[in-house]
Amino acid sequence: MNKTMTKEEYLTSMRDLEEIIAGYREQERQLKEQYINENKQFEVNEKVKITTPAFRRVIPDEEGRKYIKEEARYGFVEDYEVDNQGNIKYILSRMNATGKKSYHRTYYSGLDILEKVEE
């Protein structure tokens, strides 16, 4: 004799499961927040210098390999996130021409160097 699941049993099981998942998501959020607070290098709204080091271009051109000069730009820390490898990634906004925080974002790679700017 097979007993079939009713709609009410299904909905009750799904609600219970959603509560468990919501609890684990909250625990994950708290864990990330604690990790960021204990390991961040910069505070929100802090000015940082993003230095892209000089490197040699991989693709040769007519003159042979070409060197790209070091580049520096500035931004402000907006927020933090943790990537899949457990590294803290900073969400940065650009600095506009007047030296204020812009609404536009700026991005950096793992090769870039971030430094706090003392004012």
PDB file of C-alpha atoms in Angstrom:
ATOM      1  CA  MET A   1       0.000   0.000   0.000  1.00  0.00           C
ATOM      2  CA  ASN A   2       1.562   3.303  -1.135  1.00  0.00           C
ATOM      3  CA  LYS A   3       0.781   6.431   0.790  1.00  0.00           C
ATOM      4  CA  THR A   4       0.951   9.563  -1.335  1.00  0.00           C
ATOM      5  CA  MET A   5       2.120  12.919  -0.020  1.00  0.00           C
ATOM      6  CA  THR A   6      -0.571  15.519   0.263  1.00  0.00           C
ATOM      7  CA  LYS A   7      -0.180  19.161  -0.688  1.00  0.00           C
ATOM      8  CA  GLU A   8      -0.315  20.219   2.977  1.00  0.00           C
ATOM      9  CA  GLU A   9       2.443  17.758   3.935  1.00  0.00           C
ATOM     10  CA  TYR A  10       4.576  19.015   1.060  1.00  0.00           C
ATOM     11  CA  LEU A  11       4.083  22.683   1.984  1.00  0.00           C
ATOM     12  CA  THR A  12       4.812  21.992   5.666  1.00  0.00           C
ATOM     13  CA  SER A  13       8.032  20.148   4.767  1.00  0.00           C
ATOM     14  CA  MET A  14       9.090  22.953   2.436  1.00  0.00           C
ATOM     15  CA  ARG A  15       8.474  25.620   5.126  1.00  0.00           C
ATOM     16  CA  ASP A  16      10.524  23.635   7.637  1.00  0.00           C
ATOM     17  CA  LEU A  17      13.340  23.267   5.128  1.00  0.00           C
ATOM     18  CA  GLU A  18      13.245  26.992   4.240  1.00  0.00           C
ATOM     19  CA  GLU A  19      13.547  27.883   7.932  1.00  0.00           C
ATOM     20  CA  ILE A  20      16.619  25.665   8.260  1.00  0.00           C
ATOM     21  CA  ILE A  21      18.187  27.184   5.137  1.00  0.00           C
ATOM     22  CA  ALA A  22      17.438  30.733   6.367  1.00  0.00           C
ATOM     23  CA  GLY A  23      19.160  29.897   9.670  1.00  0.00           C
ATOM     24  CA  TYR A  24      22.277  28.660   7.890  1.00  0.00           C
ATOM     25  CA  ARG A  25      22.332  31.713   5.590  1.00  0.00           C
ATOM     26  CA  GLU A  26      22.189  34.003   8.618  1.00  0.00           C
ATOM     27  CA  GLN A  27      25.017  32.020  10.224  1.00  0.00           C
ATOM     28  CA  GLU A  28      27.050  32.347   6.993  1.00  0.00           C
ATOM     29  CA  ARG A  29      26.417  36.119   6.891  1.00  0.00           C
ATOM     30  CA  GLN A  30      27.541  36.527  10.507  1.00  0.00           C
ATOM     31  CA  LEU A  31      30.661  34.441   9.870  1.00  0.00           C
ATOM     32  CA  LYS A  32      31.633  36.538   6.823  1.00  0.00           C
ATOM     33  CA  GLU A  33      30.993  39.763   8.734  1.00  0.00           C
ATOM     34  CA  GLN A  34      33.167  38.628  11.644  1.00  0.00           C
ATOM     35  CA  TYR A  35      35.964  37.515   9.279  1.00  0.00           C
ATOM     36  CA  ILE A  36      35.898  40.848   7.415  1.00  0.00           C
ATOM     37  CA  ASN A  37      35.847  42.930  10.612  1.00  0.00           C
ATOM     38  CA  GLU A  38      38.848  41.073  12.034  1.00  0.00           C
ATOM     39  CA  ASN A  39      40.950  41.039   8.839  1.00  0.00           C
ATOM     40  CA  LYS A  40      40.141  44.143   6.763  1.00  0.00           C
ATOM     41  CA  GLN A  41      42.967  46.563   5.968  1.00  0.00           C
ATOM     42  CA  PHE A  42      40.797  49.575   5.120  1.00  0.00           C
ATOM     43  CA  GLU A  43      37.671  51.141   6.570  1.00  0.00           C
ATOM     44  CA  VAL A  44      34.601  52.201   4.574  1.00  0.00           C
ATOM     45  CA  ASN A  45      35.030  55.636   2.907  1.00  0.00           C
ATOM     46  CA  GLU A  46      38.806  55.443   3.331  1.00  0.00           C
ATOM     47  CA  LYS A  47      40.889  56.754   0.426  1.00  0.00           C
ATOM     48  CA  VAL A  48      43.197  54.173  -1.195  1.00  0.00           C
ATOM     49  CA  LYS A  49      45.867  54.304  -3.862  1.00  0.00           C
ATOM     50  CA  ILE A  50      45.649  51.534  -6.467  1.00  0.00           C
ATOM     51  CA  THR A  51      49.043  50.890  -8.045  1.00  0.00           C
ATOM     52  CA  THR A  52      49.284  48.710 -11.127  1.00  0.00           C
ATOM     53  CA  PRO A  53      52.944  47.674 -11.330  1.00  0.00           C
ATOM     54  CA  ALA A  54      54.922  47.962 -14.557  1.00  0.00           C
ATOM     55  CA  PHE A  55      54.987  44.776 -16.597  1.00  0.00           C
ATOM     56  CA  ARG A  56      56.006  43.409 -19.929  1.00  0.00           C
ATOM     57  CA  ARG A  57      53.256  42.834 -22.468  1.00  0.00           C
ATOM     58  CA  VAL A  58      52.884  39.186 -23.416  1.00  0.00           C
ATOM     59  CA  ILE A  59      51.779  39.812 -26.990  1.00  0.00           C
ATOM     60  CA  PRO A  60      54.728  40.998 -29.088  1.00  0.00           C
ATOM     61  CA  ASP A  61      54.277  43.897 -31.469  1.00  0.00           C
ATOM     62  CA  GLU A  62      56.456  45.134 -34.372  1.00  0.00           C
ATOM     63  CA  GLU A  63      59.097  46.466 -31.991  1.00  0.00           C
ATOM     64  CA  GLY A  64      59.278  43.329 -29.868  1.00  0.00           C
ATOM     65  CA  ARG A  65      57.902  43.077 -26.383  1.00  0.00           C
ATOM     66  CA  LYS A  66      56.679  46.326 -24.944  1.00  0.00           C
ATOM     67  CA  TYR A  67      56.782  47.552 -21.376  1.00  0.00           C
ATOM     68  CA  ILE A  68      53.689  49.051 -19.816  1.00  0.00           C
ATOM     69  CA  LYS A  69      54.451  51.840 -17.355  1.00  0.00           C
ATOM     70  CA  GLU A  70      53.350  51.750 -13.745  1.00  0.00           C
ATOM     71  CA  GLU A  71      49.958  53.325 -13.213  1.00  0.00           C
ATOM     72  CA  ALA A  72      48.453  54.802 -10.050  1.00  0.00           C
ATOM     73  CA  ARG A  73      44.886  55.850  -9.449  1.00  0.00           C
ATOM     74  CA  TYR A  74      42.815  56.604  -6.385  1.00  0.00           C
ATOM     75  CA  GLY A  75      39.518  55.372  -5.030  1.00  0.00           C
ATOM     76  CA  PHE A  76      37.389  55.050  -1.935  1.00  0.00           C
ATOM     77  CA  VAL A  77      36.343  51.854  -0.159  1.00  0.00           C
ATOM     78  CA  GLU A  78      32.586  51.356  -0.444  1.00  0.00           C
ATOM     79  CA  ASP A  79      32.105  47.819   0.841  1.00  0.00           C
ATOM     80  CA  TYR A  80      33.698  44.411   1.269  1.00  0.00           C
ATOM     81  CA  GLU A  81      33.048  40.906   0.019  1.00  0.00           C
ATOM     82  CA  VAL A  82      34.744  37.537   0.475  1.00  0.00           C
ATOM     83  CA  ASP A  83      35.618  35.487  -2.605  1.00  0.00           C
ATOM     84  CA  ASN A  84      35.545  31.689  -2.874  1.00  0.00           C
ATOM     85  CA  GLN A  85      39.178  31.392  -1.718  1.00  0.00           C
ATOM     86  CA  GLY A  86      38.504  33.379   1.453  1.00  0.00           C
ATOM     87  CA  ASN A  87      40.184  36.590   0.250  1.00  0.00           C
ATOM     88  CA  ILE A  88      38.663  39.920   1.215  1.00  0.00           C
ATOM     89  CA  LYS A  89      37.817  41.922  -1.902  1.00  0.00           C
ATOM     90  CA  TYR A  90      37.206  45.646  -1.635  1.00  0.00           C
ATOM     91  CA  ILE A  91      34.439  47.308  -3.618  1.00  0.00           C
ATOM     92  CA  LEU A  92      35.916  50.648  -4.646  1.00  0.00           C
ATOM     93  CA  SER A  93      34.442  53.815  -6.075  1.00  0.00           C
ATOM     94  CA  ARG A  94      36.476  56.167  -8.240  1.00  0.00           C
ATOM     95  CA  MET A  95      37.839  59.486  -7.125  1.00  0.00           C
ATOM     96  CA  ASN A  96      36.547  62.244  -9.387  1.00  0.00           C
ATOM     97  CA  ALA A  97      38.525  65.271 -10.624  1.00  0.00           C
ATOM     98  CA  THR A  98      37.725  67.312  -7.519  1.00  0.00           C
ATOM     99  CA  GLY A  99      39.083  64.619  -5.207  1.00  0.00           C
ATOM    100  CA  LYS A 100      35.667  63.514  -3.988  1.00  0.00           C
ATOM    101  CA  LYS A 101      34.031  60.107  -4.097  1.00  0.00           C
ATOM    102  CA  SER A 102      32.380  59.312  -7.430  1.00  0.00           C
ATOM    103  CA  TYR A 103      29.286  57.204  -8.043  1.00  0.00           C
ATOM    104  CA  HIS A 104      31.234  55.093 -10.539  1.00  0.00           C
ATOM    105  CA  ARG A 105      33.198  52.060  -9.504  1.00  0.00           C
ATOM    106  CA  THR A 106      36.827  51.317 -10.137  1.00  0.00           C
ATOM    107  CA  TYR A 107      38.220  47.825 -10.346  1.00  0.00           C
ATOM    108  CA  TYR A 108      41.532  46.219  -9.499  1.00  0.00           C
ATOM    109  CA  SER A 109      43.154  42.854 -10.083  1.00  0.00           C
ATOM    110  CA  GLY A 110      45.154  40.531  -7.887  1.00  0.00           C
ATOM    111  CA  LEU A 111      48.370  42.068  -9.241  1.00  0.00           C
ATOM    112  CA  ASP A 112      47.454  45.579  -8.143  1.00  0.00           C
ATOM    113  CA  ILE A 113      48.734  46.990  -4.848  1.00  0.00           C
ATOM    114  CA  LEU A 114      46.319  48.793  -2.536  1.00  0.00           C
ATOM    115  CA  GLU A 115      47.702  51.350  -0.076  1.00  0.00           C
ATOM    116  CA  LYS A 116      46.000  53.598   2.438  1.00  0.00           C
ATOM    117  CA  VAL A 117      46.328  57.305   1.610  1.00  0.00           C
ATOM    118  CA  GLU A 118      47.134  59.464   4.634  1.00  0.00           C
ATOM    119  CA  GLU A 119      45.517  62.876   4.405  1.00  0.00           C
TER     120      GLU A 119
END
